[in-house]
Amino acid sequence: MPNLTEPSSSISCFASSSYLSNGSSVYHVPGGTAPSPSPPPAAPEGGTNLEVLSLSKLSSNLERLLLDTEFDCTDAEIVVEGAPVGVHRCILAARSLFFRDLFSREGSGGNRQEGKPRYVMNELVPGGRIGREAFMVFSSYLYTGKLRAAPQDVSICVDRFCAHDACRPAIAFAVELLYASSVCQIAELVSLLQRRLLNFVDKAMVEDVIPILQVASHSKLNQLLSHCVQRVARSDLDDIALEKELPQEVAEEIRLLRRESQPNESTATVDPMHEKRTKSIHRALDSDDVELVKLLLSESGVTLDDAYALHYAAAYCDSKVVAELLDLGSATVNLKNDRGYTPLHVAAMRREPAVIVSLLTKGASALETTADGQNAVRICRRLTRAKDYFTRTEQGQESNKNKICIDILEREMMRNPMAAEDSATSPLLADDLHMKLLYLENRVAFARLFFPAEAKLAMEIAHANTTSEFTGIAKSRSSSNLRDVDLNETPVVQNKRLRSRVDALSKTVELGRRYFPHCSQVLDKFLEDDLPDVFYLQKGSPDEQKTKKLRFCELKEDVRKAFSKDKAGSLLSGLSSSSSSSSPKSVEKHHKLARN
């Protein structure tokens, strides 16, 4: 799991800045081109360094004004996400013409709290959402002239195989900063963020380009807007999404580009009558009128599947409409649209728990994957911020919808006994077969370490001991780390061999989940948090070794408690005869063998 307390140089730092002697700043942008400021005036030897030092100290002192909670000398408040943030009007007015005009208007601070004018961020920036974290980074830039690193908990997703260089949280944070910078007329920051978002456009999924396109259109950033339009025009994003989510003129420009690039195909494949009837069904769904939908179906001859009505409802309609549409019983719940998405994939992108539950209740499969290998859980994870997933919900507080969606989908995958391969690697689904196999080998290896007899029995049932091993980091050092290479083995044969190993190990892990659920949770947490640090107890400094040993003692206690719970449960009835083999002493003994 990513460490949320330490910044990652590859994802969370939009730019670093250093002051020039003339008071301007030069920005170093990952993947971008730094602006070319005018050269500093000539200075005596050592003068430039002194000015840089002085400016850096001034920057730190000004930032302390913003962050210091012990001595509050702010003279105004800006409410962001329901919480006030103290600001100094003189600094904001000096840095931004927008704030200067705002504060100079007569009666601009009509709402007052303890004598301070109060402003609401949603009213200052009506075109887009500005979160508290983004506002604090933006404010820090106004005070110091330096752009702080993006907080990781709001700029990375919770898909552990994501590079976080173009996932939705990373994009959303940059978009929020750009909205604030554009509205407040901070030209140099707008230029910096526009270059950052240009780098996102080609890497991101087309759905994640939509927020970039929206802020580019709102802020009239023609270069960024043109790049987004070209990207969407080349994609398979359907016309309904264009109409629903983009400004009308932008959607029309994209349609025109598509017609110009494929003039014959666009006219040959469209049936005007079918399109008209489909739109009628969609309009009826927009009106929450399922009875009208039934009437249109009977009169037009178009089916719910023909109109992809369930996909449409899962994306844009109230959850009650989705449930009523499913009750008609005439829609194929796992039907894939032209983009290879099922209604559940669409619902996962929307992240509405009630819609997801309705679909699952009617037989939607959480195992179905898109053309690029993503299932509904992974779609949700790539859209969910670490803050929304890992923040503890207080009693009586409403839970985050994204987290609820992920939990629902993961429980569904674990509940389904046919979900062998996917539940074994969820949420660590990997596009690459070798990466998936490496995860499974390591997971089974650690299961054999902690629960040797139970793991052996599960492997025998799944016939995993009859397939050739794939080298993993937990493999015994007594055996060779290199498998004999068969030069006559074709890629097809190799993939078939690896796939059979994946299937056997997946079944092994599924058996473990079914009969030893608590023990499986211990393994999941171990692989997530401690691999490989705890495994190599003798590496590192004396303090690090001591910390690892303490963690291993905690792990042994977790193993003991988990096994006791599983042993007491009814699921152990068929495998209880092997329980004596997995005492903490047995685990420690095998751990010592693994280190030697």
Coordinates of N, CA, C and O in Angstrom, one line a residue, residues 374-494:
Q374 N -10.2 -4.5 -17.1 CA -10.6 -4.0 -15.9 C -12.0 -4.5 -15.5 O -12.9 -4.6 -16.3
N375 N -12.2 -4.9 -14.2 CA -13.5 -5.3 -13.7 C -14.1 -4.1 -12.9 O -13.4 -3.1 -12.8
A376 N -15.2 -4.3 -12.4 CA -15.9 -3.2 -11.7 C -15.2 -2.7 -10.5 O -15.1 -1.5 -10.2
V377 N -14.6 -3.6 -9.7 CA -13.8 -3.2 -8.5 C -12.6 -2.3 -8.9 O -12.4 -1.3 -8.3
R378 N -11.9 -2.7 -9.9 CA -10.7 -1.9 -10.3 C -11.1 -0.6 -10.8 O -10.4 0.4 -10.6
I379 N -12.2 -0.5 -11.6 CA -12.7 0.8 -12.1 C -13.0 1.7 -10.9 O -12.6 2.9 -10.9
C380 N -13.7 1.2 -9.9 CA -14.0 2.0 -8.7 C -12.7 2.4 -8.0 O -12.6 3.6 -7.5
R381 N -11.7 1.5 -7.8 CA -10.5 1.8 -7.1 C -9.7 2.9 -7.8 O -9.1 3.8 -7.2
R382 N -9.7 2.9 -9.2 CA -8.9 3.9 -9.9 C -9.6 5.3 -9.9 O -8.9 6.3 -10.2
L383 N -10.8 5.3 -9.5 CA -11.5 6.6 -9.4 C -11.6 7.1 -8.0 O -12.1 8.3 -7.7
T384 N -11.1 6.4 -7.0 CA -11.3 6.7 -5.6 C -10.0 7.2 -5.0 O -9.0 6.6 -5.1
R385 N -10.1 8.4 -4.3 CA -9.0 9.0 -3.6 C -8.6 8.2 -2.4 O -9.5 7.6 -1.7
A386 N -7.3 8.2 -2.1 CA -6.9 7.5 -0.9 C -7.6 8.0 0.4 O -7.9 7.3 1.3
K387 N -7.8 9.3 0.4 CA -8.4 10.0 1.5 C -9.8 9.4 1.7 O -10.2 9.2 2.9
D388 N -10.6 9.3 0.6 CA -11.9 8.8 0.7 C -12.0 7.3 1.2 O -13.0 6.9 1.8
Y389 N -11.0 6.6 0.8 CA -11.0 5.1 1.1 C -10.5 4.8 2.5 O -11.0 4.0 3.2
F390 N -9.4 5.5 2.9 CA -8.7 5.1 4.2 C -9.1 5.9 5.4 O -8.9 5.5 6.5
T391 N -9.8 7.1 5.2 CA -10.2 7.9 6.3 C -11.3 7.1 7.1 O -12.3 6.7 6.6
R392 N -11.1 7.0 8.4 CA -12.0 6.3 9.3 C -13.3 7.1 9.5 O -13.3 8.3 9.7
T393 N -14.4 6.4 9.3 CA -15.7 7.1 9.4 C -16.1 7.0 10.9 O -16.2 6.0 11.5
E394 N -16.4 8.2 11.5 CA -16.8 8.3 12.9 C -18.3 7.8 13.0 O -19.1 7.8 12.0
Q395 N -18.6 7.4 14.2 CA -20.0 6.9 14.4 C -21.0 8.0 14.2 O -20.9 9.1 14.6
G396 N -22.0 7.6 13.4 CA -23.0 8.6 13.1 C -22.7 9.4 11.9 O -23.6 10.2 11.3
Q397 N -21.5 9.3 11.3 CA -21.1 10.0 10.2 C -21.4 9.2 8.9 O -21.3 8.0 8.9
E398 N -21.8 9.9 7.8 CA -22.1 9.2 6.6 C -20.9 8.6 6.0 O -19.9 9.3 5.8
S399 N -20.9 7.4 5.6 CA -19.7 6.7 4.9 C -19.5 7.3 3.5 O -20.5 7.7 2.9
N400 N -18.3 7.2 3.1 CA -18.0 7.7 1.7 C -18.6 6.7 0.7 O -18.4 5.5 0.8
K401 N -19.3 7.2 -0.3 CA -19.9 6.3 -1.3 C -18.9 5.5 -2.1 O -19.2 4.3 -2.4
N402 N -17.8 6.1 -2.4 CA -16.8 5.3 -3.2 C -16.3 4.1 -2.4 O -16.2 3.0 -3.0
K403 N -16.0 4.3 -1.1 CA -15.6 3.1 -0.3 C -16.7 2.1 -0.2 O -16.4 0.9 -0.3
I404 N -17.9 2.5 -0.1 CA -19.1 1.6 0.0 C -19.1 0.7 -1.3 O -19.3 -0.5 -1.2
C405 N -19.0 1.4 -2.4 CA -19.0 0.7 -3.7 C -17.9 -0.4 -3.8 O -18.2 -1.5 -4.2
I406 N -16.7 0.0 -3.4 CA -15.6 -1.0 -3.4 C -15.9 -2.1 -2.5 O -15.7 -3.3 -2.9
D407 N -16.4 -1.9 -1.3 CA -16.6 -2.9 -0.4 C -17.7 -3.9 -0.9 O -17.6 -5.1 -0.8
I408 N -18.8 -3.3 -1.5 CA -19.9 -4.1 -2.0 C -19.3 -5.1 -3.1 O -19.6 -6.3 -3.1
L409 N -18.6 -4.5 -4.0 CA -18.1 -5.3 -5.2 C -17.1 -6.4 -4.7 O -17.1 -7.5 -5.3
E410 N -16.2 -6.0 -3.8 CA -15.3 -7.0 -3.3 C -15.9 -8.2 -2.6 O -15.6 -9.3 -2.7
R411 N -16.9 -7.8 -1.8 CA -17.7 -8.9 -1.1 C -18.4 -9.8 -2.1 O -18.5 -11.0 -1.9
E412 N -18.9 -9.2 -3.2 CA -19.6 -10.0 -4.2 C -18.6 -10.9 -4.9 O -18.9 -12.1 -5.1
M413 N -17.4 -10.5 -5.1 CA -16.4 -11.4 -5.8 C -16.0 -12.5 -4.9 O -15.8 -13.6 -5.3
M414 N -15.8 -12.2 -3.6 CA -15.4 -13.2 -2.6 C -16.6 -14.2 -2.3 O -16.3 -15.4 -2.0
R415 N -17.8 -13.7 -2.5 CA -19.0 -14.6 -2.2 C -19.2 -15.6 -3.3 O -19.6 -16.7 -3.0
N416 N -18.8 -15.2 -4.5 CA -19.0 -16.1 -5.7 C -17.9 -17.2 -5.7 O -16.8 -16.8 -6.0
P417 N -18.2 -18.5 -5.6 CA -17.2 -19.5 -5.6 C -16.6 -19.7 -7.0 O -15.5 -20.2 -7.1
M418 N -17.2 -19.1 -8.0 CA -16.6 -19.2 -9.3 C -15.6 -18.1 -9.6 O -15.1 -18.0 -10.7
A419 N -15.4 -17.2 -8.6 CA -14.6 -16.1 -8.8 C -13.1 -16.4 -8.5 O -12.4 -15.6 -8.0
A420 N -12.7 -17.6 -8.7 CA -11.4 -18.1 -8.3 C -10.3 -17.2 -8.6 O -9.6 -16.6 -7.7
E421 N -10.0 -17.0 -9.9 CA -8.9 -16.2 -10.3 C -9.0 -14.8 -9.8 O -8.0 -14.2 -9.3
D422 N -10.1 -14.1 -10.0 CA -10.2 -12.7 -9.8 C -10.2 -12.4 -8.3 O -9.7 -11.5 -7.9
S423 N -11.0 -13.2 -7.5 CA -11.0 -13.0 -6.1 C -9.6 -13.2 -5.4 O -9.3 -12.6 -4.5
A424 N -8.9 -14.1 -6.0 CA -7.6 -14.4 -5.4 C -6.6 -13.2 -5.6 O -5.8 -13.0 -4.8
T425 N -6.8 -12.5 -6.7 CA -5.9 -11.3 -6.9 C -6.6 -10.0 -6.6 O -5.9 -9.0 -6.6
S426 N -7.9 -10.0 -6.4 CA -8.5 -8.7 -6.1 C -8.1 -8.2 -4.7 O -8.0 -9.0 -3.8
P427 N -7.8 -6.9 -4.6 CA -7.9 -5.9 -5.6 C -6.5 -5.7 -6.4 O -6.2 -4.7 -6.9
L428 N -5.7 -6.8 -6.4 CA -4.4 -6.7 -7.1 C -4.5 -7.2 -8.5 O -3.6 -8.0 -8.9
L429 N -5.5 -6.9 -9.2 CA -5.7 -7.4 -10.6 C -4.6 -6.8 -11.4 O -4.4 -5.6 -11.4
A430 N -3.8 -7.7 -12.1 CA -2.8 -7.2 -13.0 C -3.0 -7.5 -14.4 O -3.6 -8.6 -14.7
D431 N -2.7 -6.6 -15.3 CA -2.9 -6.9 -16.7 C -1.9 -7.9 -17.2 O -2.2 -8.6 -18.2
D432 N -0.8 -8.0 -16.6 CA 0.3 -8.9 -17.1 C 0.1 -10.2 -16.4 O 0.1 -10.3 -15.1
L433 N 0.2 -11.3 -17.2 CA 0.0 -12.7 -16.6 C 1.1 -13.0 -15.6 O 0.9 -13.6 -14.6
H434 N 2.4 -12.6 -16.0 CA 3.5 -12.9 -15.1 C 3.4 -12.2 -13.7 O 3.7 -12.8 -12.7
M435 N 2.9 -11.0 -13.7 CA 2.7 -10.3 -12.5 C 1.6 -10.9 -11.6 O 1.8 -11.1 -10.4
K436 N 0.6 -11.4 -12.3 CA -0.5 -12.1 -11.5 C 0.0 -13.4 -10.9 O -0.3 -13.7 -9.8
L437 N 0.8 -14.1 -11.7 CA 1.3 -15.3 -11.3 C 2.3 -15.1 -10.1 O 2.4 -15.9 -9.2
L438 N 3.1 -14.1 -10.2 CA 4.1 -13.8 -9.2 C 3.4 -13.5 -7.8 O 3.8 -14.0 -6.8
Y439 N 2.3 -12.8 -7.9 CA 1.5 -12.5 -6.7 C 0.9 -13.8 -6.1 O 1.0 -14.0 -4.9
L440 N 0.4 -14.6 -7.0 CA -0.2 -15.9 -6.5 C 0.8 -16.8 -5.9 O 0.6 -17.4 -4.8
E441 N 2.0 -16.9 -6.5 CA 3.1 -17.8 -6.0 C 3.5 -17.3 -4.6 O 3.7 -18.1 -3.7
N442 N 3.6 -16.0 -4.5 CA 4.1 -15.4 -3.2 C 3.0 -15.6 -2.1 O 3.3 -16.0 -1.0
R443 N 1.7 -15.4 -2.5 CA 0.7 -15.6 -1.5 C 0.6 -17.0 -1.0 O 0.4 -17.3 0.2
V444 N 0.6 -18.0 -2.0 CA 0.6 -19.4 -1.6 C 1.8 -19.8 -0.7 O 1.7 -20.5 0.2
A445 N 3.0 -19.2 -1.1 CA 4.2 -19.5 -0.4 C 4.1 -19.0 1.1 O 4.5 -19.8 2.0
F446 N 3.5 -17.9 1.3 CA 3.3 -17.4 2.7 C 2.2 -18.2 3.4 O 2.3 -18.3 4.6
A447 N 1.2 -18.6 2.7 CA 0.2 -19.5 3.3 C 0.9 -20.8 3.8 O 0.5 -21.2 4.9
R448 N 1.8 -21.3 3.0 CA 2.5 -22.5 3.4 C 3.4 -22.3 4.6 O 3.6 -23.1 5.4
L449 N 3.9 -21.0 4.7 CA 4.8 -20.7 5.8 C 4.0 -20.5 7.1 O 4.4 -21.1 8.2
F450 N 2.8 -19.9 7.1 CA 2.0 -19.6 8.2 C 1.1 -20.8 8.6 O 0.9 -21.1 9.8
F451 N 0.5 -21.5 7.6 CA -0.4 -22.5 7.8 C 0.0 -23.7 6.9 O -0.7 -24.0 5.9
P452 N 1.1 -24.4 7.2 CA 1.6 -25.4 6.3 C 0.7 -26.6 6.0 O 0.6 -26.9 4.8
A453 N 0.1 -27.2 6.9 CA -0.8 -28.3 6.6 C -2.0 -27.9 5.9 O -2.4 -28.6 4.9
E454 N -2.6 -26.8 6.3 CA -3.8 -26.4 5.6 C -3.5 -26.0 4.1 O -4.3 -26.3 3.2
A455 N -2.4 -25.3 3.9 CA -2.0 -24.9 2.6 C -1.7 -26.1 1.7 O -2.1 -26.1 0.5
K456 N -1.0 -27.1 2.3 CA -0.7 -28.3 1.5 C -2.0 -29.0 1.1 O -2.1 -29.5 0.0
L457 N -3.0 -29.1 2.0 CA -4.2 -29.7 1.7 C -5.0 -29.0 0.6 O -5.5 -29.6 -0.4
A458 N -5.0 -27.7 0.7 CA -5.7 -26.9 -0.3 C -5.0 -27.0 -1.7 O -5.6 -27.1 -2.7
M459 N -3.6 -27.1 -1.7 CA -2.9 -27.3 -3.0 C -3.2 -28.6 -3.6 O -3.3 -28.8 -4.8
E460 N -3.3 -29.6 -2.7 CA -3.6 -31.0 -3.3 C -5.0 -31.0 -3.9 O -5.2 -31.6 -5.0
I461 N -6.0 -30.4 -3.2 CA -7.3 -30.4 -3.8 C -7.3 -29.7 -5.1 O -8.0 -30.1 -6.0
A462 N -6.6 -28.5 -5.2 CA -6.6 -27.7 -6.4 C -5.6 -28.2 -7.5 O -5.5 -27.7 -8.5
H463 N -4.9 -29.3 -7.1 CA -3.8 -29.9 -8.0 C -2.7 -28.9 -8.4 O -2.1 -28.9 -9.4
A464 N -2.5 -28.0 -7.4 CA -1.4 -27.0 -7.7 C 0.0 -27.6 -7.6 O 0.9 -27.1 -8.1
N465 N 0.1 -28.7 -6.8 CA 1.4 -29.4 -6.7 C 1.8 -30.2 -7.9 O 2.8 -30.8 -8.0
T466 N 0.9 -30.3 -8.9 CA 1.2 -31.0 -10.1 C 1.6 -30.1 -11.3 O 2.0 -30.5 -12.4
T467 N 1.6 -28.8 -11.1 CA 2.0 -27.8 -12.1 C 3.4 -27.3 -11.8 O 3.8 -27.2 -10.6
S468 N 4.1 -26.8 -12.8 CA 5.5 -26.3 -12.6 C 5.4 -25.0 -11.9 O 4.6 -24.1 -12.2
E469 N 6.4 -24.7 -11.0 CA 6.4 -23.5 -10.2 C 6.9 -22.3 -11.1 O 7.7 -22.5 -12.1
F470 N 6.5 -21.1 -10.7 CA 7.0 -19.9 -11.3 C 7.8 -19.2 -10.2 O 7.3 -19.0 -9.1
T471 N 9.0 -18.7 -10.5 CA 9.8 -18.2 -9.5 C 9.2 -16.9 -8.8 O 8.8 -16.0 -9.5
G472 N 9.1 -17.0 -7.5 CA 8.6 -15.8 -6.8 C 9.5 -15.5 -5.7 O 10.5 -16.2 -5.4
I473 N 9.4 -14.3 -5.1 CA 10.3 -13.8 -4.1 C 10.3 -14.7 -2.8 O 11.3 -14.7 -2.1
A474 N 9.2 -15.4 -2.6 CA 9.2 -16.2 -1.4 C 9.6 -17.6 -1.6 O 9.5 -18.5 -0.7
K475 N 10.1 -17.9 -2.8 CA 10.5 -19.3 -3.1 C 11.7 -19.7 -2.2 O 12.6 -18.9 -2.0
S476 N 11.8 -21.0 -1.9 CA 12.9 -21.4 -1.0 C 14.2 -21.2 -1.7 O 14.4 -21.4 -2.9
R477 N 15.2 -20.8 -0.9 CA 16.6 -20.5 -1.4 C 17.3 -21.8 -1.8 O 18.4 -21.7 -2.4
S478 N 16.8 -22.9 -1.3 CA 17.5 -24.1 -1.5 C 17.3 -24.6 -3.0 O 18.1 -25.4 -3.5
S479 N 16.3 -24.1 -3.6 CA 16.0 -24.4 -5.0 C 16.5 -23.4 -5.9 O 16.8 -22.2 -5.6
S480 N 16.7 -23.7 -7.2 CA 17.3 -22.8 -8.2 C 16.3 -21.7 -8.5 O 15.1 -21.9 -8.5
N481 N 16.8 -20.5 -8.6 CA 15.9 -19.4 -9.0 C 15.7 -19.2 -10.5 O 14.9 -18.4 -10.9
L482 N 16.3 -20.1 -11.2 CA 16.2 -20.0 -12.7 C 15.6 -21.3 -13.2 O 16.1 -22.4 -12.9
R483 N 14.5 -21.2 -13.9 CA 13.9 -22.4 -14.5 C 14.6 -22.7 -15.8 O 15.0 -21.8 -16.5
D484 N 14.8 -24.0 -16.0 CA 15.4 -24.4 -17.3 C 14.5 -23.9 -18.5 O 13.3 -24.1 -18.5
V485 N 15.2 -23.2 -19.4 CA 14.4 -22.6 -20.5 C 14.3 -23.6 -21.6 O 15.3 -24.1 -22.1
D486 N 13.1 -23.8 -22.1 CA 12.9 -24.6 -23.3 C 12.8 -23.7 -24.5 O 11.8 -23.0 -24.7
L487 N 13.9 -23.8 -25.3 CA 13.9 -22.9 -26.5 C 12.9 -23.2 -27.5 O 12.6 -22.5 -28.4
N488 N 12.4 -24.5 -27.5 CA 11.4 -24.9 -28.5 C 10.0 -24.5 -28.0 O 9.0 -24.8 -28.8
E489 N 9.8 -23.9 -26.8 CA 8.5 -23.6 -26.3 C 8.0 -22.3 -27.0 O 8.6 -21.3 -26.8
T490 N 6.9 -22.4 -27.7 CA 6.4 -21.2 -28.3 C 5.6 -20.3 -27.3 O 5.3 -20.8 -26.2
P491 N 5.4 -19.0 -27.6 CA 4.7 -18.2 -26.7 C 3.3 -18.7 -26.3 O 2.9 -18.6 -25.2
V492 N 2.6 -19.3 -27.3 CA 1.3 -19.9 -27.0 C 1.4 -21.0 -26.0 O 0.6 -21.1 -25.0
V493 N 2.4 -21.9 -26.2 CA 2.6 -23.0 -25.2 C 3.0 -22.5 -23.8 O 2.5 -22.9 -22.8
Q494 N 3.8 -21.5 -23.8 CA 4.3 -20.9 -22.6 C 3.1 -20.3 -21.8 O 2.9 -20.5 -20.6

